[in-house]
Tab-separated table of C-alpha atoms and ligand atoms in Angstrom:
chain	number	residue	atom	x	y	z
A	1	MET	CA	-41.819	153.771	-83.358
A	2	THR	CA	-40.848	152.410	-80.081
A	3	VAL	CA	-40.748	152.413	-76.731
A	4	THR	CA	-38.103	155.573	-77.197
A	5	PHE	CA	-36.533	157.256	-73.647
A	6	PRO	CA	-36.446	160.286	-72.470
A	7	ASP	CA	-32.566	160.731	-73.627
A	8	GLY	CA	-33.030	157.904	-76.465
A	9	SER	CA	-31.194	155.074	-74.559
A	10	PHE	CA	-32.396	152.321	-72.939
A	11	PRO	CA	-32.339	151.702	-69.396
A	12	TRP	CA	-30.153	148.538	-68.833
A	13	PRO	CA	-29.501	147.921	-64.599
A	14	GLN	CA	-27.156	150.093	-63.156
A	15	ASN	CA	-24.025	149.317	-64.006
A	16	PHE	CA	-24.603	148.427	-67.603
A	17	ARG	CA	-24.899	149.975	-70.252
A	18	ALA	CA	-26.179	147.385	-73.414
A	19	ALA	CA	-26.054	143.824	-73.734
A	20	ALA	CA	-25.219	140.963	-75.250
A	21	SER	CA	-27.091	137.167	-76.152
A	22	PHE	CA	-25.774	134.655	-77.415
A	23	THR	CA	-28.080	132.245	-78.939
A	24	PHE	CA	-28.212	128.971	-80.510
A	25	ASP	CA	-30.787	127.148	-82.383
A	26	VAL	CA	-30.298	123.772	-83.070
A	27	ASP	CA	-32.139	123.018	-85.283
A	28	ALA	CA	-30.603	119.929	-86.492
A	29	GLU	CA	-32.179	117.311	-88.874
A	30	SER	CA	-35.555	119.524	-88.587
A	31	CYS	CA	-35.172	122.514	-91.073
A	32	VAL	CA	-34.332	120.436	-94.278
A	33	LEU	CA	-37.353	117.892	-93.210
A	34	ALA	CA	-39.710	120.679	-92.538
A	35	HIS	CA	-38.519	121.198	-96.829
A	36	ASP	CA	-38.704	118.493	-97.816
A	37	PRO	CA	-39.228	114.916	-95.692
A	38	GLY	CA	-38.081	112.942	-98.099
A	39	ALA	CA	-34.814	113.909	-97.081
A	40	THR	CA	-34.162	111.217	-95.415
A	41	GLY	CA	-32.611	109.355	-97.797
A	42	ARG	CA	-29.915	111.643	-97.833
A	43	MET	CA	-28.036	110.254	-95.402
A	44	SER	CA	-25.160	112.627	-95.222
A	45	LEU	CA	-27.289	115.068	-95.446
A	46	MET	CA	-29.691	114.606	-91.991
A	47	GLY	CA	-25.447	113.422	-90.488
A	48	HIS	CA	-24.790	117.077	-91.273
A	49	GLN	CA	-27.876	118.687	-89.843
A	50	ALA	CA	-27.205	115.432	-86.991
A	51	TYR	CA	-23.845	116.873	-86.140
A	52	GLY	CA	-25.381	120.129	-84.978
A	53	PRO	CA	-27.187	117.839	-81.502
A	54	ARG	CA	-24.531	115.015	-81.239
A	55	VAL	CA	-20.846	116.639	-81.802
A	56	GLY	CA	-21.257	120.587	-82.362
A	57	THR	CA	-23.894	121.322	-79.163
A	58	PRO	CA	-21.316	119.518	-76.892
A	59	ARG	CA	-18.832	121.796	-78.319
A	60	LEU	CA	-19.808	124.933	-77.818
A	61	LEU	CA	-21.308	123.918	-74.117
A	62	ARG	CA	-17.904	123.106	-73.409
A	63	LEU	CA	-16.652	126.551	-74.604
A	64	LEU	CA	-19.786	128.353	-72.429
A	65	GLU	CA	-18.472	126.421	-69.297
A	66	ARG	CA	-14.990	127.931	-69.746
A	67	GLN	CA	-16.412	131.253	-70.834
A	68	ASP	CA	-18.847	131.052	-67.634
A	69	ILE	CA	-21.568	132.826	-69.430
A	70	ARG	CA	-24.849	131.228	-69.299
A	71	ALA	CA	-26.740	131.307	-72.692
A	72	THR	CA	-30.317	130.767	-75.326
A	73	PHE	CA	-30.549	127.473	-77.229
A	74	PHE	CA	-33.714	127.531	-79.442
A	75	VAL	CA	-35.409	123.680	-79.466
A	76	PRO	CA	-37.831	122.606	-82.037
A	77	GLY	CA	-39.667	119.772	-81.472
A	78	TYR	CA	-38.980	117.119	-83.525
A	79	THR	CA	-35.323	118.002	-82.053
A	80	ALA	CA	-36.054	117.419	-78.273
A	81	GLU	CA	-37.910	114.430	-79.198
A	82	CYS	CA	-34.894	112.933	-81.656
A	83	TYR	CA	-32.231	114.030	-78.829
A	84	PRO	CA	-33.968	114.155	-75.376
A	85	ASP	CA	-30.088	113.721	-73.502
A	86	THR	CA	-29.065	117.182	-75.718
A	87	VAL	CA	-31.561	119.065	-73.957
A	88	ARG	CA	-30.873	117.779	-70.667
A	89	ALA	CA	-26.929	118.664	-71.393
A	90	ILE	CA	-28.174	122.490	-72.325
A	91	ALA	CA	-30.278	121.722	-68.812
A	92	ASP	CA	-27.373	120.623	-66.953
A	93	GLY	CA	-25.348	123.333	-68.269
A	94	GLY	CA	-27.451	126.275	-66.858
A	95	HIS	CA	-28.837	127.807	-70.290
A	96	GLU	CA	-32.735	128.900	-71.652
A	97	ILE	CA	-34.568	126.001	-73.485
A	98	ALA	CA	-36.811	128.556	-75.900
A	99	HIS	CA	-39.675	127.474	-78.265
A	100	HIS	CA	-38.351	126.979	-82.279
A	101	GLY	CA	-41.819	125.579	-83.975
A	102	TYR	CA	-42.362	121.594	-83.863
A	103	LEU	CA	-40.259	120.741	-87.261
A	104	HIS	CA	-38.958	124.366	-88.211
A	105	GLU	CA	-42.366	124.412	-90.234
A	106	PRO	CA	-42.132	127.636	-93.339
A	107	MET	CA	-44.767	130.610	-91.270
A	108	GLN	CA	-45.350	132.207	-94.686
A	109	GLY	CA	-48.881	132.475	-95.394
A	110	VAL	CA	-49.848	130.208	-92.930
A	111	ASP	CA	-53.510	130.189	-90.987
A	112	GLU	CA	-53.804	131.230	-87.271
A	113	SER	CA	-55.372	127.288	-86.699
A	114	THR	CA	-52.337	125.582	-87.980
A	115	GLU	CA	-49.465	127.369	-86.775
A	116	ALA	CA	-51.348	127.380	-82.770
A	117	ASP	CA	-50.723	123.697	-83.829
A	118	TYR	CA	-47.622	123.917	-84.660
A	119	LEU	CA	-46.569	125.944	-81.182
A	120	ASP	CA	-48.639	123.454	-79.182
A	121	ARG	CA	-47.126	120.554	-80.679
A	122	GLY	CA	-43.662	121.577	-79.750
A	123	LEU	CA	-44.460	122.851	-76.528
A	124	GLU	CA	-46.201	119.228	-76.028
A	125	ALA	CA	-42.152	117.795	-77.129
A	126	LEU	CA	-40.280	119.870	-74.964
A	127	ALA	CA	-42.760	119.375	-71.933
A	128	ARG	CA	-41.917	116.310	-72.061
A	129	VAL	CA	-38.011	117.065	-71.686
A	130	GLY	CA	-39.052	119.636	-68.512
A	131	VAL	CA	-38.745	122.451	-70.104
A	132	HIS	CA	-41.231	124.854	-70.054
A	133	PRO	CA	-40.434	128.095	-72.203
A	134	ILE	CA	-41.079	131.550	-71.811
A	135	GLY	CA	-39.212	132.113	-74.820
A	136	TYR	CA	-40.710	131.885	-78.816
A	137	ARG	CA	-38.146	132.183	-81.495
A	138	ALA	CA	-40.180	131.600	-85.009
A	139	PRO	CA	-38.208	129.173	-87.405
A	140	TRP	CA	-36.507	131.475	-90.376
A	141	TRP	CA	-37.941	134.520	-87.850
A	142	GLU	CA	-41.161	134.327	-89.674
A	143	MET	CA	-43.853	135.916	-87.886
A	144	ASN	CA	-47.711	136.267	-89.346
A	145	TRP	CA	-49.686	138.941	-87.828
A	146	HIS	CA	-51.266	136.369	-86.166
A	147	THR	CA	-47.937	135.439	-83.899
A	148	PRO	CA	-48.317	137.527	-80.605
A	149	ARG	CA	-51.884	137.045	-80.584
A	150	LEU	CA	-50.939	132.948	-80.079
A	151	LEU	CA	-48.101	133.331	-78.096
A	152	ALA	CA	-49.291	135.705	-75.260
A	153	GLU	CA	-52.615	133.447	-74.996
A	154	ARG	CA	-49.687	130.415	-74.628
A	155	GLY	CA	-48.220	132.163	-71.743
A	156	PHE	CA	-44.776	133.174	-73.678
A	157	ARG	CA	-43.056	136.238	-72.383
A	158	TYR	CA	-40.800	136.696	-74.916
A	159	ASP	CA	-40.424	136.866	-78.831
A	160	THR	CA	-37.355	136.729	-80.945
A	161	SER	CA	-38.325	136.890	-84.751
A	162	LEU	CA	-39.651	140.638	-84.964
A	163	LEU	CA	-36.023	142.937	-87.701
A	164	ASP	CA	-36.973	146.456	-86.215
A	165	ASP	CA	-35.456	147.749	-83.672
A	166	ASP	CA	-32.032	147.699	-81.876
A	167	VAL	CA	-33.244	147.671	-78.407
A	168	PRO	CA	-35.922	145.418	-76.592
A	169	TYR	CA	-40.117	147.117	-76.193
A	170	ARG	CA	-43.090	145.895	-75.570
A	171	LEU	CA	-45.040	144.404	-78.752
A	172	ALA	CA	-49.140	144.487	-78.033
A	173	THR	CA	-51.046	141.198	-79.159
A	174	SER	CA	-53.854	143.443	-80.818
A	175	GLY	CA	-54.772	146.343	-79.632
A	176	PRO	CA	-53.051	148.877	-76.859
A	177	ASP	CA	-54.536	147.393	-73.735
A	178	SER	CA	-54.226	144.068	-75.170
A	179	ALA	CA	-51.636	141.448	-73.433
A	180	SER	CA	-47.875	142.289	-74.622
A	181	LEU	CA	-44.709	140.154	-75.036
A	182	ILE	CA	-41.521	141.944	-74.500
A	183	GLU	CA	-39.774	141.642	-78.386
A	184	ILE	CA	-35.696	141.310	-78.528
A	185	PRO	CA	-35.165	142.068	-81.593
A	186	VAL	CA	-33.205	140.236	-84.367
A	187	ASP	CA	-31.140	141.076	-87.369
A	188	TRP	CA	-29.831	138.908	-90.262
A	189	ALA	CA	-25.996	139.928	-89.970
A	190	LEU	CA	-26.017	138.548	-86.683
A	191	ASP	CA	-26.811	135.246	-87.514
A	192	ASP	CA	-23.680	132.381	-88.784
A	193	TRP	CA	-26.858	130.750	-91.290
A	194	GLU	CA	-25.938	133.124	-93.735
A	195	GLN	CA	-22.026	133.194	-93.025
A	196	TYR	CA	-21.747	129.768	-93.591
A	197	ALA	CA	-24.342	127.710	-94.529
A	198	PHE	CA	-23.637	125.747	-97.736
A	199	TYR	CA	-24.546	122.396	-98.709
A	200	PRO	CA	-25.146	121.317	-102.025
A	201	GLY	CA	-28.990	121.153	-102.856
A	202	TRP	CA	-29.921	122.176	-99.736
A	203	THR	CA	-28.634	125.724	-99.104
A	204	GLY	CA	-28.581	126.960	-102.493
A	205	SER	CA	-25.248	128.825	-103.273
A	206	GLY	CA	-23.851	129.477	-100.042
A	207	ILE	CA	-20.350	129.858	-99.492
A	208	ILE	CA	-18.456	129.464	-96.503
A	209	GLU	CA	-16.421	132.527	-95.554
A	210	ASP	CA	-13.294	133.168	-93.253
A	211	PRO	CA	-14.054	132.803	-89.338
A	212	GLU	CA	-12.175	135.470	-88.794
A	213	LYS	CA	-14.335	137.471	-91.865
A	214	ALA	CA	-18.053	136.671	-89.657
A	215	LEU	CA	-15.862	137.553	-86.093
A	216	GLN	CA	-14.465	140.959	-87.479
A	217	MET	CA	-18.014	141.333	-88.962
A	218	TRP	CA	-19.871	140.767	-85.423
A	219	LEU	CA	-17.574	142.227	-83.294
A	220	LEU	CA	-17.652	145.614	-85.145
A	221	GLU	CA	-21.310	144.686	-84.862
A	222	ALA	CA	-20.927	144.366	-80.761
A	223	ARG	CA	-18.810	147.368	-80.992
A	224	ALA	CA	-21.129	150.123	-82.137
A	225	ARG	CA	-24.680	148.579	-80.119
A	226	HIS	CA	-22.334	148.767	-77.288
A	227	ALA	CA	-21.036	152.345	-78.079
A	228	GLU	CA	-25.262	153.312	-78.605
A	229	GLY	CA	-26.460	151.427	-74.921
A	230	GLY	CA	-27.915	148.968	-77.469
A	231	CYS	CA	-28.298	145.122	-77.150
A	232	PHE	CA	-26.757	142.621	-79.423
A	233	VAL	CA	-27.988	138.995	-79.767
A	234	LEU	CA	-26.593	136.592	-81.771
A	235	THR	CA	-27.631	133.831	-83.990
A	236	ASN	CA	-25.413	130.262	-84.776
A	237	HIS	CA	-26.609	127.243	-85.224
A	238	PRO	CA	-24.291	124.356	-83.626
A	239	PHE	CA	-24.172	122.272	-86.907
A	240	LEU	CA	-22.219	125.597	-88.363
A	241	SER	CA	-20.865	126.952	-85.405
A	242	GLY	CA	-19.722	123.809	-83.292
A	243	ARG	CA	-17.975	123.093	-86.060
A	244	PRO	CA	-13.912	123.552	-84.592
A	245	ALA	CA	-12.237	126.547	-86.809
A	246	LYS	CA	-16.127	128.993	-86.090
A	247	ALA	CA	-15.985	127.609	-82.409
A	248	HIS	CA	-12.720	128.935	-82.090
A	249	ALA	CA	-13.105	132.220	-83.330
A	250	LEU	CA	-16.682	132.347	-81.786
A	251	GLU	CA	-14.882	131.872	-77.461
A	252	ARG	CA	-12.449	134.638	-79.051
A	253	LEU	CA	-15.594	137.033	-79.787
A	254	ILE	CA	-17.466	135.506	-76.654
A	255	GLU	CA	-14.224	137.093	-74.662
A	256	GLN	CA	-13.721	139.871	-76.332
A	257	VAL	CA	-17.651	141.551	-75.789
A	258	LYS	CA	-17.517	140.199	-71.936
A	259	ALA	CA	-14.739	142.630	-72.018
A	260	LEU	CA	-16.276	145.384	-72.989
A	261	GLU	CA	-16.885	148.042	-69.976
A	262	GLY	CA	-20.703	147.898	-68.299
A	263	MET	CA	-22.227	144.872	-71.332
A	264	TRP	CA	-24.268	142.661	-69.451
A	265	VAL	CA	-24.415	139.132	-70.801
A	266	VAL	CA	-26.652	136.783	-70.169
A	267	PRO	CA	-29.482	134.856	-71.940
A	268	LEU	CA	-32.558	136.357	-72.886
A	269	ARG	CA	-34.835	135.314	-70.279
A	270	GLU	CA	-32.879	137.918	-68.092
A	271	ILE	CA	-33.675	140.401	-70.705
A	272	THR	CA	-37.002	139.495	-70.693
A	273	ALA	CA	-37.222	140.124	-67.615
A	274	HIS	CA	-35.790	143.377	-67.047
A	275	ALA	CA	-37.564	145.198	-69.470
A	276	GLU	CA	-40.611	144.129	-68.758
A	277	SER	CA	-40.018	146.174	-65.721
A	278	VAL	CA	-38.825	148.846	-67.492
A	279	CYS	CA	-40.544	149.007	-71.111
A	280	GLY	CA	-43.381	151.569	-71.088
A	281	PRO	CA	-46.967	151.577	-72.818
A	282	ALA	CA	-46.832	148.329	-76.171
A	283	HIS	CA	-46.003	149.372	-79.304
A	284	VAL	CA	-48.844	147.865	-81.756
A	285	HIS	CA	-47.454	147.474	-85.353
A	286	GLU	CA	-49.675	148.593	-87.965
A	287	ARG	CA	-51.009	146.566	-90.874
A	288	LEU	CA	-50.694	148.077	-94.282
A	289	SER	CA	-53.331	147.500	-96.317
A	290	SER	CA	-52.932	145.852	-99.032
A	291	VAL	CA	-51.386	147.231	-102.424
A	292	SER	CA	-52.630	147.491	-105.928
A	293	VAL	CA	-49.941	147.643	-109.357
B	1	ZN	ZN1	-33.609	127.791	-86.708
């Protein structure tokens, strides 16, 4: 599909052959409350989620500082309202802050005007802490066909929620001549939720994997994407990967990814700026007509 470059590889900036970005979704309580507002009554579950902004994010910020890299943090509006000091600490570390819904709303089947309200409410909450994001990640990576246009209308320059390529591309918001965004694709294999999320009565039957296993799996992905000139985008949640052994494994991963020759380790805003300069015509996604069975 996509922007195919003549020799099949993506033209990264001079001296780089692949890119990597470490991203963090600071969901905190929002991802629970969007599904069950009554969960505020569960003290332990609320504390498990609050660990992200309270303890996990500060630990991850120290880790990123030690490794001297900048990352991208996706912050739901509700998190920004509850934890403004955490948001300020992320910004003070030189990291990018981007949009991740207001209350991490489930987007599947949501109509256009409702989704527009979620986006605007998230933007307003971020603006109150001085953040004006250029990037968006849909909660649960769930995009609707109308979402790209809603993003473009609000001045977003990139999205990172689709799972249909290994490198960035230009995403049409409706027809080929319409406004476009940069899409930076993601992958469920590169999300710590599948490795570590476990909470009785909330995450289902998830198990907590050995951080060594997650490290090996992600390192294999990083090496393969590096070998192919691709883009490695890792998604971590501070209430999961901000815990001690998981953060320790993540730091070792970062060290090894940085050591790959010609790996460009930057926040998504920098990948976006570069992609805007090299990506060709926007790709129009064809919507399948409904299937009768
Ligand atoms: Zn999330």
